[in-house]
Amino acid sequence: MRGAAVRIENLTKIYPDGTRALNGVSFSVAPGEFLIIIGLSGSGKSTLMRCINRLVDPTSGKIFVDEVEVTALPPDGLRRVRRQIGMIFQQFNLVKRSPVITNVLSGRLGYVPPAWSLYNYFPRSLREQAVAHLATVGIPEKAHTRADQLSGGQQQRVGIARALMQDPKLILADEPVASLDPATSHSVLRYVEELNRRDGITVMCSLHFLSLARRYGTRLIALKAGEIAFEGLPAEIDEQRFKEIFGEEAVEVEIA
Amino acid sequence: MGTNTETPTPRAPEVPRPGAGALRVILWLIFVGVIYVYGWQVTQINLGELGRKAYLIKPLANDLIRPDLIERRPRLQVADAGIGLDGAAAPAPLETRGPGRITLSPTQAAIGARVTVSGEDFAPSRPVDIIWFDQSGVKVQLTKASTDASGRFQAAVTVPNVIGTMHHIMAEVGLEGTTLGPSNALRLTLFRMVETVFLALMGTTMGVVLAVPLSFLGAKNLMARNPIGVFVYYVIRTVFNIARSIEPLILATVFAVWVGIGPFAGVLALGIHSIASLGKLYSEQIESIDPGPIEAITATGASMLQVVRYAVVPQIVPPFIAFTIYRWDINVRMSTVIGFVGGGGLGFLLMQYINLLQWKQAATAVWAITLVVAAMDYLSAVVREKVV
Ligand SMILES: Nc1ncnc2c1ncn2[C@@H]1O[C@H](COP(=O)(O)OP(=O)(O)OP(=O)(O)O)[C@@H](O)[C@H]1O
Ligand SMILES: [Mg+2]
């Protein structure tokens, strides 16, 4: 399994209300990298992530995933690219009334014949695979629990298992631990790190906390008001540097 | 628009004038008092009448606790012939017991017209009841006659004041001896009871089947993505709001004119009202769903239909079921009275009995209505328990 390469050229997003969320952003991610994106609230981290799988349509600029120009794809091609990109959300975004296993299996929808979905049919092999992914994230016994009966950390692990179900080449994690306590944050991020190291999946992960960013990433990008303010190794950005980029008053909020 | 760079001059806080509050309260009290005094007069409330006129309700109340259920019936020879009112063609005859036959002249008439009834081949020298057999199933005795030695009779009758256009005139020739059995009113009531339940069922089903797809078109979060969608959204919501504000009883009156008096008019009335009410509730439910799972499933590369199946349906089906049971309860109640305006069911029968001053029979229908509503309430409580 080899991770995907991502190349972003001059990406700009202006929302209909006139907000310029991204302004001419360009960078590349090599296969197998663990890229951390940091930035203050409103700096455009989510917008950037969502442009990559086109949950948000960019205003201009190009995005390539393994040399496929995502920004130029028709709906059919877009779905084929999306199914290789797992996404993990801050709010987990599970279907709360459905059992955990259904949530995990839904990660496979891009591959299975649409007619199966009418009957909620998944073959035995996929069901076994789903339980195996739940075992990977440490909660195989929760397969038949309703998703809303899990703790936050457990729900996020279901989110990871759902992404794994896609056999992803790239994982987009948009503040995956922002609603979790520090200990749980580490356990969730360790699972993501393991996927990155073991399977070579490329990871792009936005984080609020500098301490987490320095602990997990192989490379780091800092966004400020929709533009790249820093690009380099996580170790290169210490509190001093962080203050220089974001200003004095940002520090207390952002570093815990 | 210009920009205002001046700082606004601070205004002194308003000091309440003493007594202003009390004056306002007194004015309000006077205003409310006037409204209720006028309301009392305009609705002609007169509590004394309840006591003074109690004798008027007594026979009715007495009959209410003695509904017409069982009757001892003479053994009969029966024959009938159809008669059409207001230009309608005469319907085919219904039932025959025994060898007798009757003919009408004319076979098309109007309320108040004279019709000659002639019969033959009945038992000789027996009494004959000539009966109007109403479209709703109600029977009214028109006159009496008797057969001659060769089993013939002839009588003239007047068309009574009835609703509907397709009726029958029936001759019942009494034989010797009697039989005991369920009364005509009871049998009719049971038949109309079944009709009532199915009326509610078909009306609710029509509502659900059409409201489900329409509610998606009436959900802002799904439709407000392009100008056409916004337009469709406003059209659908407006139609829902207008249709919802028309009472089913009024709709039934309209449909009774359109498709004729009967349960079909009732189904249409309940159906239309249910589409609008359910459609609005369903749409609002769709609007309140969590967009997170929709994004997440979309991001896995699922198709539009798969997104609906896995992210939308699980969020809306349980509340949809709850709304539908609630609407079913309302429709059962409605279906028992919608017959008052020509919509079929028990109400149609009750109305007919009241028009004909047959209080014991009316009592049978009233009890049946109570029974149906209570039974269906119980049923839906059980279903609600299980499903929601
Ligand atoms: N759908 C939208 N419509 C209009 N403006 C939006 C929309 N989504 C985001 N924005 C704006 O775009 C800017 C970037 O938002 P974005 O959500 O990408 O920031 P973020 O870095 O993810 O912030 P946070 O850390 O709070 O999640 C913000 O100013 C935000 O208000
Ligand atoms: Mg964000």
XYZ file of C-alpha atoms and ligand atoms in Angstrom:
676
model
C 0.000 0.000 0.000
C 1.423 3.352 -1.057
C 0.145 6.741 -0.004
C -1.000 9.391 -2.439
C 0.904 12.496 -3.496
C -0.975 15.782 -3.235
C -0.133 18.981 -5.088
C -1.974 22.216 -4.548
C -1.455 25.141 -6.913
C -2.613 28.647 -6.200
C -5.774 27.608 -4.377
C -8.268 30.363 -3.635
C -11.683 30.043 -2.076
C -14.083 32.939 -1.780
C -17.406 32.029 -0.140
C -20.617 33.464 -1.618
C -20.775 36.004 1.218
C -17.405 37.395 0.084
C -15.201 35.764 2.755
C -11.774 35.040 1.304
C -11.027 31.833 3.225
C -7.990 30.784 1.137
C -5.802 33.096 -0.833
C -3.373 31.608 -3.387
C -2.225 28.628 -1.354
C 0.380 26.328 -2.975
C 2.229 23.349 -1.523
C 2.895 19.647 -2.107
C 2.645 16.584 0.066
C 4.840 13.590 -0.726
C 3.495 10.009 -0.492
C 3.622 8.730 3.077
C 4.011 12.146 4.706
C 2.173 13.150 7.905
C 1.432 16.811 7.275
C 0.159 18.939 10.121
C -1.796 22.108 9.393
C -2.081 24.624 12.191
C -3.716 28.005 12.304
C -6.064 30.096 14.377
C -9.794 29.641 14.219
C -11.015 30.981 10.878
C -7.610 30.743 9.193
C -9.007 28.382 6.533
C -7.887 24.924 7.710
C -11.286 23.293 7.215
C -11.801 25.040 3.902
C -8.451 23.703 2.660
C -9.279 20.127 3.711
C -12.719 20.283 2.159
C -11.391 21.593 -1.127
C -9.203 18.521 -1.514
C -12.178 16.135 -1.728
C -14.381 18.923 -3.067
C -16.909 19.022 -0.261
C -16.210 22.683 -0.968
C -15.659 23.803 -4.567
C -12.592 26.047 -4.885
C -12.996 29.409 -6.569
C -9.725 29.037 -8.487
C -6.517 27.026 -8.431
C -5.745 23.373 -9.003
C -5.529 20.328 -6.788
C -3.834 17.116 -7.900
C -4.104 13.821 -6.052
C -1.665 11.333 -7.614
C -1.588 13.476 -10.776
C -5.398 13.351 -11.106
C -6.697 16.895 -11.276
C -9.468 16.738 -8.674
C -10.613 20.244 -9.477
C -11.451 19.248 -13.072
C -13.297 15.994 -12.428
C -16.875 15.247 -13.521
C -19.176 13.826 -10.768
C -18.385 10.207 -11.627
C -14.635 10.632 -11.548
C -14.921 12.714 -8.412
C -16.637 9.853 -6.614
C -13.853 7.471 -7.664
C -11.248 9.829 -6.196
C -13.282 10.497 -3.063
C -13.526 6.834 -2.209
C -9.717 6.711 -1.906
C -9.662 9.677 0.474
C -10.745 8.980 4.033
C -11.996 11.920 6.056
C -12.095 12.269 9.832
C -14.111 15.090 11.369
C -13.963 17.091 14.557
C -17.606 16.278 15.297
C -17.106 12.608 14.221
C -20.165 12.896 11.903
C -21.426 9.401 12.599
C -25.037 8.469 11.872
C -26.068 8.441 15.519
C -29.118 6.187 15.285
C -27.310 3.513 13.264
C -25.210 0.736 14.784
C -21.440 1.117 14.775
C -20.937 -1.590 12.146
C -23.258 0.192 9.698
C -21.290 3.383 10.222
C -18.042 1.564 9.485
C -19.477 -0.236 6.450
C -20.759 3.038 5.021
C -17.097 3.844 4.321
C -17.298 1.212 1.580
C -20.289 2.692 -0.276
C -18.145 4.145 -3.038
C -17.095 0.623 -4.081
C -20.251 -1.498 -3.748
C -23.064 -1.725 -6.345
C -25.650 0.970 -5.510
C -28.513 -1.583 -5.593
C -27.083 -3.264 -2.478
C -27.663 -0.106 -0.516
C -31.448 -0.369 -0.877
C -31.413 -3.459 1.325
C -28.460 -2.367 3.462
C -26.666 -5.425 2.067
C -22.948 -5.940 2.566
C -21.327 -9.310 1.879
C -19.890 -11.309 4.730
C -16.306 -10.543 3.747
C -16.897 -6.807 4.119
C -18.651 -7.279 7.471
C -15.662 -9.236 8.728
C -13.347 -6.560 7.424
C -15.376 -3.915 9.260
C -15.031 -5.801 12.545
C -11.301 -6.202 11.861
C -10.954 -2.423 11.435
C -12.856 -1.916 14.690
C -10.319 -4.271 16.285
C -7.503 -2.157 14.834
C -8.854 0.867 16.732
C -9.485 -1.225 19.842
C -13.295 -1.486 20.007
C -14.325 -4.746 18.236
C -16.952 -5.455 20.911
C -18.896 -2.269 20.051
C -19.890 -3.411 16.553
C -23.596 -3.713 17.332
C -23.932 -0.777 19.717
C -25.779 2.307 18.529
C -23.236 4.974 17.612
C -24.698 7.575 19.983
C -24.068 5.312 22.960
C -20.293 5.559 22.585
C -17.986 8.049 24.284
C -16.404 10.782 22.183
C -13.094 8.971 21.863
C -14.841 5.759 20.846
C -16.918 7.627 18.255
C -13.787 9.095 16.730
C -12.283 5.597 16.521
C -15.387 4.515 14.628
C -14.704 7.491 12.359
C -11.182 6.160 11.755
C -12.507 2.650 11.093
C -14.963 4.120 8.585
C -12.082 5.836 6.804
C -10.065 2.573 6.854
C -12.975 0.798 5.180
C -12.230 2.936 2.128
C -8.703 1.498 1.744
C -7.567 5.119 1.621
C -4.391 6.402 0.008
C -4.915 9.701 1.789
C -6.549 10.600 5.089
C -7.837 14.115 5.716
C -8.277 14.676 9.436
C -9.916 18.017 10.247
C -9.206 18.714 13.913
C -9.866 15.072 14.790
C -9.196 15.543 18.499
C -10.545 19.024 19.147
C -13.546 17.671 21.082
C -11.535 15.138 23.086
C -9.569 15.317 26.316
C -5.722 15.235 26.113
C -5.291 11.550 26.994
C -7.940 10.441 24.495
C -6.442 12.809 21.922
C -3.134 11.015 22.112
C -4.687 7.566 21.782
C -6.699 8.639 18.711
C -3.715 10.337 17.079
C -1.541 7.281 17.752
C -3.951 5.184 15.665
C -3.669 7.700 12.837
C 0.100 7.716 13.197
C 0.187 3.928 13.064
C -1.747 3.916 9.773
C 0.696 6.434 8.405
C 3.768 4.434 9.488
C 2.520 0.893 8.942
C 0.504 1.290 5.733
C 2.209 4.363 4.341
C -1.069 6.263 4.022
C -0.506 9.965 3.446
C -2.101 12.006 6.246
C -3.108 15.659 6.307
C -4.208 16.636 9.779
C -5.234 20.007 11.161
C -4.656 20.615 14.848
C -5.260 23.364 17.344
C -2.497 22.503 19.789
C 1.130 23.160 19.039
C 2.224 20.439 21.470
C 0.297 17.819 19.498
C 1.525 19.224 16.191
C 5.153 18.895 17.223
C 4.673 15.395 18.571
C 2.990 13.774 15.528
C 3.799 15.437 12.212
C 6.635 14.848 9.774
C 6.056 18.287 8.275
C 4.025 21.316 9.238
C 2.184 24.150 7.530
C 0.832 27.163 9.361
C -2.087 29.027 7.850
C -2.804 32.630 8.636
C -5.824 34.426 7.159
C -5.965 32.004 4.228
C -2.282 32.159 3.376
C 0.702 29.995 4.245
C 2.683 31.706 7.003
C 5.173 28.928 7.693
C 6.248 25.681 6.114
C 8.827 23.336 7.596
C 9.575 20.661 10.147
C 7.479 20.520 13.308
C 10.628 20.778 15.379
C 11.455 24.145 13.781
C 8.371 25.800 15.223
C 8.654 26.515 18.921
C 6.607 28.867 21.069
C 8.795 31.792 20.101
C 8.266 31.152 16.414
C 4.568 30.572 16.950
C 4.241 33.963 18.620
C 6.052 35.616 15.750
C 3.612 34.146 13.292
C 0.342 34.569 15.085
C 0.998 37.407 17.519
C 1.393 37.509 21.284
C -2.223 37.174 22.275
C -2.740 33.987 20.219
C -0.339 31.998 22.349
C -2.386 31.486 25.448
C -5.358 30.248 23.498
C -3.491 27.988 21.176
C -0.885 26.273 23.305
C -2.031 24.026 26.069
C -25.849 54.438 2.433
C -23.382 56.808 4.022
C -21.023 56.088 6.865
C -21.693 57.884 10.102
C -18.520 58.802 11.874
C -20.127 60.980 14.562
C -20.467 59.448 17.948
C -24.162 59.336 18.887
C -25.134 61.661 21.732
C -26.116 59.586 24.737
C -29.826 59.817 25.433
C -31.256 60.158 28.922
C -32.813 56.892 30.066
C -36.601 56.982 29.947
C -38.124 57.665 33.313
C -41.514 55.951 33.713
C -44.254 58.430 34.655
C -45.987 57.472 37.870
C -49.477 56.092 37.284
C -48.906 55.309 33.596
C -48.665 51.582 34.313
C -51.876 51.473 36.329
C -53.794 53.390 33.657
C -52.601 50.967 31.005
C -53.758 47.982 33.064
C -57.212 49.549 33.535
C -57.533 50.261 29.804
C -56.590 46.678 29.042
C -59.149 45.351 31.522
C -61.880 47.496 29.947
C -60.865 46.314 26.484
C -60.948 42.643 27.507
C -64.251 43.189 29.318
C -65.864 44.669 26.199
C -64.692 41.725 24.112
C -66.229 39.154 26.444
C -69.498 41.024 26.922
C -69.920 41.221 23.171
C -68.897 37.565 22.797
C -71.484 36.511 25.377
C -74.201 38.325 23.444
C -73.194 37.357 19.949
C -73.047 33.646 20.784
C -76.434 33.913 22.560
C -75.255 32.250 25.745
C -78.289 31.590 27.937
C -77.551 29.172 30.736
C -81.185 29.143 31.915
C -82.239 27.405 28.738
C -80.226 24.336 29.739
C -82.654 23.719 32.615
C -85.887 25.073 31.106
C -85.629 23.051 27.912
C -84.326 19.837 29.469
C -87.597 18.110 28.520
C -86.635 18.469 24.852
C -83.448 16.442 25.169
C -84.942 13.788 27.446
C -86.419 11.479 24.789
C -83.196 11.769 22.800
C -81.090 11.003 25.866
C -83.364 8.069 26.681
C -82.948 6.697 23.201
C -79.191 7.212 23.383
C -78.902 4.669 26.193
C -81.188 2.261 24.353
C -79.610 1.890 20.918
C -81.365 -0.186 18.308
C -79.397 -3.440 18.233
C -81.728 -6.455 18.033
C -85.154 -6.762 16.493
C -87.895 -9.326 16.147
C -88.729 -9.378 12.507
C -91.722 -10.767 10.671
C -90.890 -13.318 8.030
C -91.006 -11.502 4.766
C -91.179 -11.763 1.036
C -89.057 -8.888 -0.337
C -88.616 -7.356 -3.762
C -87.229 -3.974 -4.852
C -86.700 -1.756 -7.864
C -84.257 1.117 -8.453
C -85.260 4.769 -8.785
C -83.085 7.629 -9.976
C -83.431 11.202 -8.674
C -82.404 14.450 -10.321
C -82.038 12.872 -13.737
C -79.818 9.961 -12.644
C -80.555 6.565 -14.218
C -82.385 4.064 -12.025
C -79.923 1.609 -10.383
C -80.318 -2.170 -10.736
C -82.446 -3.984 -8.125
C -80.662 -5.212 -4.987
C -82.292 -8.076 -3.145
C -85.167 -10.451 -3.617
C -86.524 -12.892 -1.078
C -89.360 -14.971 -2.442
C -90.979 -15.069 -5.876
C -92.467 -11.532 -5.914
C -91.526 -8.702 -8.301
C -92.316 -4.982 -8.289
C -92.240 -2.313 -10.976
C -92.168 1.489 -10.604
C -93.671 4.131 -12.764
C -91.903 6.393 -13.431
C -88.381 5.073 -12.652
C -86.875 8.588 -12.604
C -88.325 11.286 -10.371
C -87.546 14.162 -8.012
C -88.134 14.779 -4.294
C -91.849 15.204 -3.654
C -92.971 13.495 -6.909
C -95.605 10.735 -6.975
C -94.510 7.225 -7.982
C -96.798 4.224 -8.566
C -95.579 0.890 -7.208
C -97.114 -2.314 -8.606
C -96.289 -5.822 -7.394
C -97.161 -9.358 -8.459
C -96.501 -13.018 -7.576
C -96.457 -12.350 -3.786
C -98.300 -14.384 -1.131
C -102.047 -13.689 -1.445
C -104.015 -11.528 1.027
C -101.053 -10.370 3.127
C -100.040 -6.862 4.377
C -97.412 -4.999 2.314
C -94.953 -2.360 3.611
C -93.673 -0.089 0.903
C -90.269 1.226 1.915
C -87.816 3.798 0.617
C -84.351 2.257 0.624
C -81.914 5.125 0.786
C -78.504 5.273 -0.878
C -76.885 5.249 2.570
C -78.813 2.083 3.458
C -81.460 3.768 5.620
C -85.026 2.500 5.244
C -88.105 4.721 5.518
C -91.626 3.351 5.415
C -93.626 5.167 2.744
C -97.037 3.509 2.906
C -98.909 0.279 3.514
C -100.981 -1.864 1.155
C -102.123 -5.452 0.947
C -101.982 -8.122 -1.721
C -105.138 -9.347 -3.346
C -106.215 -12.970 -3.726
C -103.879 -13.435 -6.685
C -100.841 -11.909 -4.903
C -100.881 -8.490 -6.612
C -100.951 -4.969 -5.159
C -100.681 -1.372 -6.294
C -99.863 1.778 -4.313
C -98.852 5.400 -4.880
C -96.001 6.940 -2.862
C -94.234 10.315 -2.558
C -90.436 10.563 -2.916
C -89.130 11.612 0.565
C -86.551 14.297 1.327
C -83.271 12.365 0.888
C -79.661 13.047 -0.057
C -78.127 11.375 -3.118
C -79.487 10.311 -6.466
C -79.538 6.473 -6.599
C -82.194 4.839 -4.449
C -84.554 1.859 -4.305
C -88.190 1.281 -3.437
C -88.816 -1.977 -1.666
C -91.928 -4.032 -0.959
C -91.974 -6.241 2.121
C -94.870 -8.688 2.246
C -95.403 -10.083 5.738
C -95.840 -13.841 6.181
C -96.957 -15.554 9.383
C -94.456 -15.943 12.280
C -91.342 -13.914 13.225
C -87.543 -14.263 13.486
C -85.087 -12.641 15.936
C -81.838 -11.144 14.693
C -79.567 -8.123 14.512
C -81.489 -5.003 13.636
C -81.145 -3.309 10.314
C -79.536 -0.363 12.087
C -76.932 -2.603 13.697
C -76.049 -4.309 10.436
C -75.775 -0.999 8.627
C -73.712 0.453 11.439
C -71.251 -2.434 11.339
C -70.894 -2.027 7.598
C -70.307 1.722 7.950
C -67.877 1.105 10.804
C -65.655 -0.914 8.513
C -66.044 1.780 5.891
C -65.009 4.414 8.435
C -61.809 2.620 9.418
C -60.865 2.097 5.785
C -61.717 5.703 5.033
C -59.143 6.770 7.629
C -56.673 4.188 6.346
C -56.930 5.222 2.693
C -56.863 8.933 3.540
C -53.775 8.538 5.723
C -52.065 6.322 3.152
C -52.732 8.834 0.398
C -51.285 11.502 2.673
C -48.118 9.552 3.474
C -47.454 8.320 -0.071
C -47.603 11.807 -1.543
C -46.246 13.768 1.433
C -42.986 11.803 1.610
C -41.675 12.764 -1.851
C -43.142 16.269 -1.679
C -41.570 16.914 1.721
C -38.111 16.563 0.187
C -39.027 19.255 -2.335
C -40.289 21.389 0.554
C -37.099 21.148 2.629
C -35.011 24.312 2.416
C -31.681 22.689 3.208
C -32.041 20.365 0.207
C -33.634 22.803 -2.232
C -31.876 26.116 -1.588
C -28.895 25.184 -3.776
C -30.026 26.871 -6.965
C -32.749 29.336 -8.019
C -35.019 26.615 -9.457
C -34.808 24.702 -6.190
C -35.677 27.794 -4.184
C -38.665 28.414 -6.449
C -39.898 24.825 -6.068
C -39.417 25.084 -2.299
C -41.595 28.182 -2.051
C -44.294 26.717 -4.311
C -44.474 23.491 -2.305
C -44.498 25.224 1.072
C -47.178 27.663 -0.065
C -49.346 24.836 -1.357
C -48.869 22.962 1.943
C -49.840 26.028 3.952
C -52.926 26.806 1.892
C -54.124 23.190 1.760
C -53.514 22.775 5.476
C -55.671 25.744 6.346
C -58.736 24.286 4.595
C -60.687 22.136 7.022
C -61.270 18.533 5.897
C -65.023 19.087 6.362
C -64.933 21.849 3.781
C -62.805 19.778 1.433
C -65.287 16.910 1.811
C -68.165 19.213 0.881
C -66.313 20.201 -2.272
C -65.376 16.637 -3.202
C -68.933 15.410 -2.531
C -70.045 17.800 -5.247
C -67.196 16.710 -7.510
C -67.131 12.891 -7.207
C -70.534 12.390 -5.555
C -71.581 11.685 -1.985
C -69.780 8.700 -0.534
C -66.585 7.468 1.070
C -64.420 8.406 -1.938
C -65.137 12.081 -1.303
C -64.087 11.501 2.310
C -60.858 9.759 1.285
C -59.948 12.663 -0.991
C -60.705 15.239 1.698
C -58.698 13.462 4.397
C -55.955 12.644 1.879
C -55.459 16.227 0.718
C -55.442 17.559 4.245
C -53.016 14.827 5.336
C -50.630 15.527 2.446
C -50.384 19.140 3.496
C -50.118 18.545 7.255
C -47.717 15.639 7.027
C -45.763 17.320 4.233
C -45.082 20.337 6.427
C -44.075 18.226 9.447
C -41.891 15.942 7.324
C -40.202 18.918 5.603
C -39.399 20.549 8.913
C -37.947 17.278 10.142
C -35.742 17.024 7.054
C -34.608 20.611 7.594
C -33.551 19.837 11.140
C -31.315 16.875 10.323
C -27.627 16.938 11.164
C -25.607 17.769 8.004
C -22.451 16.150 9.453
C -23.238 12.548 8.479
C -24.309 13.727 5.006
C -20.901 15.316 4.489
C -19.143 12.264 5.885
C -20.968 9.796 3.635
C -20.550 12.087 0.606
C -16.826 12.183 1.337
C -16.593 8.377 1.079
C -17.514 8.577 -2.613
C -21.100 7.396 -2.104
C -23.698 8.313 -4.711
C -26.524 10.737 -4.028
C -28.982 7.880 -3.398
C -26.583 6.122 -1.050
C -26.136 9.349 0.876
C -29.905 9.596 1.261
C -30.164 5.951 2.302
C -27.336 5.989 4.868
C -27.215 9.570 6.144
C -30.737 10.980 5.661
C -33.157 8.061 6.083
C -31.890 6.925 9.523
C -32.342 10.478 10.758
C -35.893 10.952 9.487
C -37.700 7.605 9.558
C -38.423 7.353 13.323
C -39.866 10.886 13.531
C -41.812 10.298 10.295
C -43.461 7.258 11.870
C -44.381 9.252 14.960
C -45.992 11.997 12.846
C -47.866 9.431 10.766
C -49.414 7.740 13.808
C -50.472 11.137 15.107
C -52.125 11.924 11.769
C -53.836 8.523 11.739
C -55.420 9.307 15.118
C -56.738 12.593 13.779
C -58.026 10.959 10.598
C -59.930 8.267 12.504
C -61.749 10.994 14.446
C -62.315 12.976 11.289
C -63.603 9.997 9.321
C -66.410 9.447 11.836
C -67.876 12.879 11.217
C -66.837 13.629 7.664
C -70.028 11.857 6.510
C -72.022 14.814 7.877
C -71.029 16.669 4.759
C -71.274 13.726 2.375
C -67.947 11.997 2.956
C -69.263 8.499 3.729
C -68.657 6.357 6.811
C -70.542 6.370 10.110
C -71.156 10.100 9.972
C -73.154 9.688 6.769
C -75.374 7.129 8.481
C -75.752 9.195 11.657
C -76.703 12.259 9.637
C -79.319 10.308 7.745
C -80.848 8.912 10.972
C -80.921 12.384 12.520
C -82.610 13.832 9.431
C -85.253 11.121 9.682
C -85.638 11.583 13.465
C -84.766 7.911 14.091
C -83.113 8.472 17.453
C -82.593 4.874 18.551
C -80.850 4.116 15.301
C -78.846 7.322 15.634
C -77.824 6.073 19.070
C -76.453 2.899 17.504
C -74.279 5.007 15.192
C -73.131 7.292 18.036
C -72.017 4.323 20.104
C -70.241 2.845 17.110
C -68.336 6.113 16.613
C -67.240 6.094 20.239
C -66.182 2.484 19.930
C -64.170 3.008 16.738
C -62.315 6.034 18.060
C -61.493 4.330 21.363
C -60.359 1.109 19.666
C -58.151 2.917 17.150
C -56.669 5.116 19.886
C -55.717 1.986 21.743
C -54.261 0.402 18.615
C -52.089 3.382 17.762
C -50.885 3.606 21.362
C -49.696 0.004 21.068
C -47.969 0.670 17.732
C -46.358 3.859 19.041
C -45.008 1.931 22.016
C -43.435 -0.656 19.737
C -42.011 1.556 16.993
C -41.033 4.940 18.355
N -19.914 28.050 4.293
C -19.283 29.215 4.536
N -19.824 30.365 4.085
C -19.196 31.539 4.311
N -18.044 31.668 4.978
C -17.477 30.561 5.469
C -18.071 29.279 5.272
N -17.288 28.347 5.856
C -16.243 29.025 6.397
N -16.349 30.344 6.146
C -15.399 31.384 6.548
O -14.150 31.094 5.960
C -13.106 31.356 6.870
C -12.277 30.101 7.077
O -13.077 29.149 7.730
P -12.591 27.672 8.080
O -13.745 26.952 8.655
O -11.920 27.109 6.904
O -11.519 27.991 9.210
P -10.802 26.982 10.216
O -9.376 27.308 10.173
O -11.214 25.587 9.928
O -11.399 27.457 11.593
P -11.714 26.558 12.896
O -10.410 26.331 13.566
O -12.609 27.457 13.710
O -12.381 25.330 12.436
C -13.742 31.868 8.134
O -13.702 33.283 8.119
C -15.158 31.399 8.036
O -16.017 32.305 8.688
Mg -12.303 24.088 11.007
